[in-house]
mmCIF file of C-alpha atoms in Angstrom:
data_model
loop_
_atom_site.group_PDB
_atom_site.id
_atom_site.type_symbol
_atom_site.label_atom_id
_atom_site.label_comp_id
_atom_site.label_asym_id
_atom_site.label_seq_id
_atom_site.Cartn_x
_atom_site.Cartn_y
_atom_site.Cartn_z
ATOM 1 C CA MET A 1006 52.952 -51.045 19.297
ATOM 2 C CA GLN A 1007 56.294 -52.206 20.630
ATOM 3 C CA TYR A 1008 57.251 -55.883 20.869
ATOM 4 C CA THR A 1009 60.127 -57.563 22.642
ATOM 5 C CA ALA A 1010 62.685 -59.439 20.575
ATOM 6 C CA GLU A 1011 61.253 -62.737 21.826
ATOM 7 C CA VAL A 1012 57.806 -61.924 20.447
ATOM 8 C CA GLU A 1013 59.227 -60.497 17.217
ATOM 9 C CA ASN A 1014 61.028 -63.787 16.562
ATOM 10 C CA MET A 1015 57.941 -65.958 17.129
ATOM 11 C CA CYS A 1016 56.195 -67.502 14.155
ATOM 12 C CA PRO A 1017 52.492 -66.567 13.864
ATOM 13 C CA ILE A 1018 49.849 -69.128 14.867
ATOM 14 C CA ALA A 1019 46.165 -68.537 14.151
ATOM 15 C CA GLN A 1020 43.968 -67.665 17.139
ATOM 16 C CA GLY A 1021 41.024 -69.921 16.396
ATOM 17 C CA VAL A 1022 38.517 -69.743 19.261
ATOM 18 C CA ASN A 1023 36.960 -66.317 19.818
ATOM 19 C CA HIS A 1024 33.350 -66.431 20.958
ATOM 20 C CA GLY A 1025 33.406 -62.944 22.504
ATOM 21 C CA PRO A 1026 32.259 -62.078 26.027
ATOM 22 C CA ALA A 1027 29.614 -64.043 27.876
ATOM 23 C CA PRO A 1028 26.194 -62.368 27.652
ATOM 24 C CA ILE A 1029 24.905 -60.586 30.732
ATOM 25 C CA PRO A 1030 21.279 -59.758 31.592
ATOM 26 C CA GLU A 1031 20.374 -56.112 31.040
ATOM 27 C CA GLU A 1032 16.858 -54.752 31.278
ATOM 28 C CA GLY A 1033 15.260 -57.944 29.985
ATOM 29 C CA LYS A 1034 17.857 -58.641 27.291
ATOM 30 C CA TRP A 1035 21.013 -60.725 27.028
ATOM 31 C CA VAL A 1036 23.857 -58.447 25.973
ATOM 32 C CA LYS A 1037 27.426 -59.173 24.965
ATOM 33 C CA SER A 1038 28.960 -55.978 26.273
ATOM 34 C CA LYS A 1039 32.071 -54.768 24.490
ATOM 35 C CA GLU A 1040 31.721 -51.023 24.945
ATOM 36 C CA ILE A 1041 30.593 -48.838 27.839
ATOM 37 C CA SER A 1042 27.596 -47.849 25.681
ATOM 38 C CA ASP A 1043 26.434 -51.486 25.852
ATOM 39 C CA ILE A 1044 25.682 -51.172 29.580
ATOM 40 C CA SER A 1045 22.271 -50.313 31.069
ATOM 41 C CA GLY A 1046 20.587 -50.881 34.411
ATOM 42 C CA LEU A 1047 19.366 -49.428 37.699
ATOM 43 C CA THR A 1048 20.910 -50.587 40.938
ATOM 44 C CA HIS A 1049 22.079 -49.630 44.428
ATOM 45 C CA GLY A 1050 25.427 -49.879 46.165
ATOM 46 C CA ILE A 1051 26.928 -49.149 49.559
ATOM 47 C CA GLY A 1052 30.250 -47.431 50.254
ATOM 48 C CA TRP A 1053 32.311 -46.545 53.313
ATOM 49 C CA CYS A 1054 35.293 -44.330 54.059
ATOM 50 C CA ALA A 1055 38.700 -45.462 55.341
ATOM 51 C CA PRO A 1056 38.036 -44.608 59.024
ATOM 52 C CA GLN A 1057 34.521 -46.078 58.571
ATOM 53 C CA GLN A 1058 33.073 -42.936 60.071
ATOM 54 C CA GLY A 1059 30.221 -42.757 57.589
ATOM 55 C CA THR A 1060 28.486 -44.639 54.806
ATOM 56 C CA CYS A 1061 26.810 -43.867 51.490
ATOM 57 C CA LYS A 1062 23.983 -45.568 49.641
ATOM 58 C CA LEU A 1063 24.247 -44.716 45.961
ATOM 59 C CA THR A 1064 21.516 -45.414 43.396
ATOM 60 C CA LEU A 1065 22.283 -45.063 39.688
ATOM 61 C CA ASN A 1066 20.050 -45.416 36.645
ATOM 62 C CA VAL A 1067 22.301 -46.095 33.645
ATOM 63 C CA LYS A 1068 21.073 -46.034 30.049
ATOM 64 C CA ASN A 1069 23.469 -46.915 27.214
ATOM 65 C CA GLY A 1070 26.450 -46.388 29.463
ATOM 66 C CA ILE A 1071 25.369 -42.915 30.616
ATOM 67 C CA ILE A 1072 24.283 -42.139 34.171
ATOM 68 C CA GLU A 1073 20.845 -40.583 33.690
ATOM 69 C CA GLU A 1074 20.014 -40.160 37.372
ATOM 70 C CA ALA A 1075 21.802 -40.526 40.700
ATOM 71 C CA LEU A 1076 20.468 -40.674 44.252
ATOM 72 C CA ILE A 1077 23.113 -40.117 46.931
ATOM 73 C CA GLU A 1078 22.197 -40.850 50.552
ATOM 74 C CA THR A 1079 24.748 -40.474 53.355
ATOM 75 C CA ILE A 1080 24.828 -41.019 57.098
ATOM 76 C CA GLY A 1081 27.285 -40.706 59.937
ATOM 77 C CA CYS A 1082 29.460 -37.736 58.892
ATOM 78 C CA SER A 1083 28.464 -34.097 58.541
ATOM 79 C CA GLY A 1084 30.928 -33.449 55.718
ATOM 80 C CA MET A 1085 29.443 -36.245 53.635
ATOM 81 C CA THR A 1086 26.262 -34.275 53.005
ATOM 82 C CA HIS A 1087 28.244 -31.563 51.225
ATOM 83 C CA SER A 1088 30.145 -34.215 49.291
ATOM 84 C CA ALA A 1089 26.822 -35.758 48.264
ATOM 85 C CA ALA A 1090 25.645 -32.363 47.040
ATOM 86 C CA MET A 1091 28.671 -32.133 44.782
ATOM 87 C CA ALA A 1092 28.292 -35.743 43.625
ATOM 88 C CA SER A 1093 24.689 -35.043 42.588
ATOM 89 C CA GLU A 1094 26.080 -32.471 40.145
ATOM 90 C CA ILE A 1095 29.062 -34.563 39.059
ATOM 91 C CA LEU A 1096 27.483 -37.949 38.286
ATOM 92 C CA PRO A 1097 24.554 -37.364 35.872
ATOM 93 C CA GLY A 1098 25.683 -37.263 32.261
ATOM 94 C CA LYS A 1099 28.909 -39.147 32.831
ATOM 95 C CA THR A 1100 29.629 -42.642 31.552
ATOM 96 C CA ILE A 1101 30.025 -45.193 34.317
ATOM 97 C CA LEU A 1102 33.718 -45.471 33.418
ATOM 98 C CA GLU A 1103 34.151 -41.710 33.780
ATOM 99 C CA ALA A 1104 32.310 -41.772 37.106
ATOM 100 C CA LEU A 1105 34.473 -44.624 38.365
ATOM 101 C CA ASN A 1106 37.575 -42.540 37.692
ATOM 102 C CA THR A 1107 36.196 -39.212 38.939
ATOM 103 C CA ASP A 1108 36.825 -37.925 42.442
ATOM 104 C CA LEU A 1109 33.393 -37.886 44.047
ATOM 105 C CA VAL A 1110 34.813 -35.874 46.963
ATOM 106 C CA CYS A 1111 34.085 -38.423 49.711
ATOM 107 C CA ASP A 1112 35.696 -41.871 49.940
ATOM 108 C CA ALA A 1113 32.389 -43.426 50.969
ATOM 109 C CA ILE A 1114 30.773 -42.174 47.753
ATOM 110 C CA ASN A 1115 33.814 -43.249 45.714
ATOM 111 C CA THR A 1116 33.604 -46.731 47.239
ATOM 112 C CA ALA A 1117 29.879 -46.934 46.524
ATOM 113 C CA MET A 1118 30.612 -45.998 42.892
ATOM 114 C CA ARG A 1119 33.160 -48.812 42.706
ATOM 115 C CA GLU A 1120 30.684 -51.348 44.069
ATOM 116 C CA LEU A 1121 27.977 -50.186 41.667
ATOM 117 C CA PHE A 1122 30.336 -50.339 38.713
ATOM 118 C CA LEU A 1123 31.052 -53.994 39.474
ATOM 119 C CA GLN A 1124 27.359 -54.835 39.772
ATOM 120 C CA ILE A 1125 26.422 -53.003 36.596
ATOM 121 C CA VAL A 1126 29.149 -54.348 34.297
ATOM 122 C CA TYR A 1127 28.583 -57.908 35.550
ATOM 123 C CA GLY A 1128 24.827 -57.691 34.921
ATOM 124 C CA ARG A 1129 23.842 -57.851 38.592
ATOM 125 C CA THR A 1130 21.496 -54.863 38.528
ATOM 126 C CA GLN A 1131 18.057 -54.611 40.118
ATOM 127 C CA THR A 1132 16.600 -54.343 36.602
ATOM 128 C CA ALA A 1133 18.570 -57.168 34.985
ATOM 129 C CA PHE A 1134 15.381 -59.022 34.027
ATOM 130 C CA SER A 1135 12.995 -56.040 33.748
ATOM 131 C CA GLU A 1136 12.103 -55.315 30.144
ATOM 132 C CA ASN A 1137 13.353 -51.833 29.184
ATOM 133 C CA GLY A 1138 14.476 -51.288 32.781
ATOM 134 C CA LEU A 1139 12.987 -48.427 34.781
ATOM 135 C CA PRO A 1140 12.322 -44.864 33.586
ATOM 136 C CA VAL A 1141 14.490 -41.979 34.717
ATOM 137 C CA GLY A 1142 13.039 -40.772 37.999
ATOM 138 C CA SER A 1143 12.638 -44.241 39.486
ATOM 139 C CA GLY A 1144 15.544 -43.563 41.841
ATOM 140 C CA LEU A 1145 13.356 -41.145 43.774
ATOM 141 C CA GLU A 1146 10.863 -43.898 44.562
ATOM 142 C CA ASP A 1147 13.201 -45.152 47.271
ATOM 143 C CA LEU A 1148 12.473 -41.947 49.172
ATOM 144 C CA GLY A 1149 8.686 -42.165 49.096
ATOM 145 C CA LYS A 1150 6.249 -39.250 48.912
ATOM 146 C CA GLY A 1151 8.081 -37.064 51.414
ATOM 147 C CA MET A 1152 11.355 -37.480 49.518
ATOM 148 C CA ARG A 1153 13.301 -38.223 52.694
ATOM 149 C CA SER A 1154 15.807 -41.009 53.230
ATOM 150 C CA MET A 1155 14.656 -43.906 55.385
ATOM 151 C CA VAL A 1156 16.856 -43.626 58.448
ATOM 152 C CA GLY A 1157 16.950 -45.801 61.537
ATOM 153 C CA THR A 1158 18.702 -44.252 64.549
ATOM 154 C CA MET A 1159 18.838 -46.269 67.744
ATOM 155 C CA TYR A 1160 21.017 -46.055 70.824
ATOM 156 C CA GLY A 1161 21.518 -48.551 73.618
ATOM 157 C CA SER A 1162 23.719 -48.868 76.699
ATOM 158 C CA LYS A 1163 24.143 -51.638 79.232
ATOM 159 C CA ALA A 1164 23.489 -49.187 82.046
ATOM 160 C CA LYS A 1165 20.328 -47.556 80.693
ATOM 161 C CA GLY A 1166 18.999 -49.793 77.911
ATOM 162 C CA PRO A 1167 17.706 -48.873 74.431
ATOM 163 C CA ARG A 1168 16.550 -45.556 72.990
ATOM 164 C CA TYR A 1169 14.558 -45.438 69.748
ATOM 165 C CA LEU A 1170 15.338 -42.092 68.091
ATOM 166 C CA GLU A 1171 14.293 -42.345 64.440
ATOM 167 C CA MET A 1172 12.279 -44.979 62.605
ATOM 168 C CA THR A 1173 11.106 -45.359 59.017
ATOM 169 C CA GLU A 1174 7.854 -43.710 60.106
ATOM 170 C CA GLY A 1175 9.718 -40.673 61.408
ATOM 171 C CA TYR A 1176 11.195 -38.834 64.378
ATOM 172 C CA VAL A 1177 10.423 -40.722 67.607
ATOM 173 C CA THR A 1178 8.986 -38.429 70.309
ATOM 174 C CA HIS A 1179 8.081 -40.991 72.986
ATOM 175 C CA VAL A 1180 8.617 -44.696 73.603
ATOM 176 C CA ALA A 1181 5.939 -46.673 75.412
ATOM 177 C CA LEU A 1182 6.962 -48.920 78.323
ATOM 178 C CA ASP A 1183 5.043 -51.714 80.022
ATOM 179 C CA GLU A 1184 5.091 -52.489 83.739
ATOM 180 C CA ASN A 1185 8.477 -54.219 83.270
ATOM 181 C CA ASN A 1186 9.935 -51.089 81.620
ATOM 182 C CA GLU A 1187 10.170 -52.921 78.288
ATOM 183 C CA ILE A 1188 9.400 -51.019 75.068
ATOM 184 C CA ILE A 1189 6.038 -51.969 73.564
ATOM 185 C CA GLY A 1190 5.542 -49.115 71.104
ATOM 186 C CA TYR A 1191 6.436 -45.571 70.169
ATOM 187 C CA GLU A 1192 5.038 -42.256 69.008
ATOM 188 C CA PHE A 1193 6.523 -40.589 65.955
ATOM 189 C CA ILE A 1194 6.291 -37.475 63.793
ATOM 190 C CA ASN A 1195 6.581 -37.890 60.028
ATOM 191 C CA LEU A 1196 8.725 -34.838 59.269
ATOM 192 C CA GLY A 1197 8.191 -35.152 55.523
ATOM 193 C CA LYS A 1198 4.428 -34.795 56.005
ATOM 194 C CA VAL A 1199 4.971 -31.886 58.392
ATOM 195 C CA MET A 1200 6.974 -29.936 55.841
ATOM 196 C CA ASP A 1201 4.549 -30.739 53.026
ATOM 197 C CA ALA A 1202 1.670 -29.398 55.119
ATOM 198 C CA VAL A 1203 3.553 -26.276 56.247
ATOM 199 C CA LYS A 1204 4.476 -25.456 52.636
ATOM 200 C CA LYS A 1205 0.769 -25.584 51.796
ATOM 201 C CA GLY A 1206 -0.015 -23.038 54.519
ATOM 202 C CA THR A 1207 -0.976 -25.251 57.461
ATOM 203 C CA ASP A 1208 -0.032 -23.934 60.903
ATOM 204 C CA ALA A 1209 3.137 -25.689 62.101
ATOM 205 C CA ASN A 1210 1.572 -26.976 65.330
ATOM 206 C CA GLN A 1211 -1.435 -28.315 63.430
ATOM 207 C CA ALA A 1212 0.859 -29.908 60.841
ATOM 208 C CA ILE A 1213 2.806 -31.679 63.577
ATOM 209 C CA LYS A 1214 -0.424 -32.904 65.155
ATOM 210 C CA GLU A 1215 -1.672 -34.293 61.828
ATOM 211 C CA ALA A 1216 1.653 -35.998 61.098
ATOM 212 C CA THR A 1217 1.906 -37.675 64.513
ATOM 213 C CA GLY A 1218 1.182 -41.380 64.802
ATOM 214 C CA THR A 1219 1.899 -44.392 66.985
ATOM 215 C CA TYR A 1220 3.167 -47.924 66.490
ATOM 216 C CA GLY A 1221 2.731 -51.076 68.556
ATOM 217 C CA ARG A 1222 0.765 -51.198 71.826
ATOM 218 C CA TYR A 1223 1.386 -47.530 72.491
ATOM 219 C CA ASP A 1224 -1.968 -46.874 74.169
ATOM 220 C CA GLU A 1225 -1.510 -49.779 76.607
ATOM 221 C CA ALA A 1226 1.716 -48.447 78.133
ATOM 222 C CA ALA A 1227 2.301 -48.118 81.856
ATOM 223 C CA SER A 1228 4.578 -45.136 81.191
ATOM 224 C CA TYR A 1229 6.020 -43.015 78.406
ATOM 225 C CA VAL A 1230 9.579 -41.757 77.980
ATOM 226 C CA ASP A 1231 11.064 -39.066 75.742
ATOM 227 C CA PRO A 1232 14.148 -40.944 74.440
ATOM 228 C CA ARG A 1233 16.116 -37.701 74.079
ATOM 229 C CA GLU A 1234 15.347 -36.333 77.549
ATOM 230 C CA LYS A 1235 15.124 -39.259 79.972
#
């Protein structure tokens, strides 16, 4: 350790008060974190790239400072999906400090990691007051049974109005309009259910039929529109 002459010439004075760090809530416990290994929790964070062309939702489950599972969801940029693939291999097994200082390929994912790091080390996780936190694998619960991200894709223009393209329920095939041409419902295909059925041997057309549903006053419509064609 090097000291300047000014510090070298100072007389020593005892440092009396030292209570340590303030405790933070972690998985149902109050923890005075001094080392990375003191940190645990499951939480989500959002990141974006410099041109704000795409965004990432990152979910991490951290146990004793180690990332045990990571869920990377991206939208808005085709290259981000490949970056997410690499991040899914990079993140598990790293400490959160290592992950913070590792290039996760895409700036949106890097930014999400930064936001999560802040939440986790400040005790602002989703599991801050959940005893023992959540088991590894809980990150997948955000995706549901079909293990597909919940995506909302809508388009609207002043000239032609709104188009519902993708809802939580699935891929929108038709929107239902009343006599005033206002949307009152929609028909959708749950693509996760389609693929599950096809993998089990169901004919594709039958699988689509079984995974098709409606929302709202779909049956009362005056007309129906394919949002991708009309």
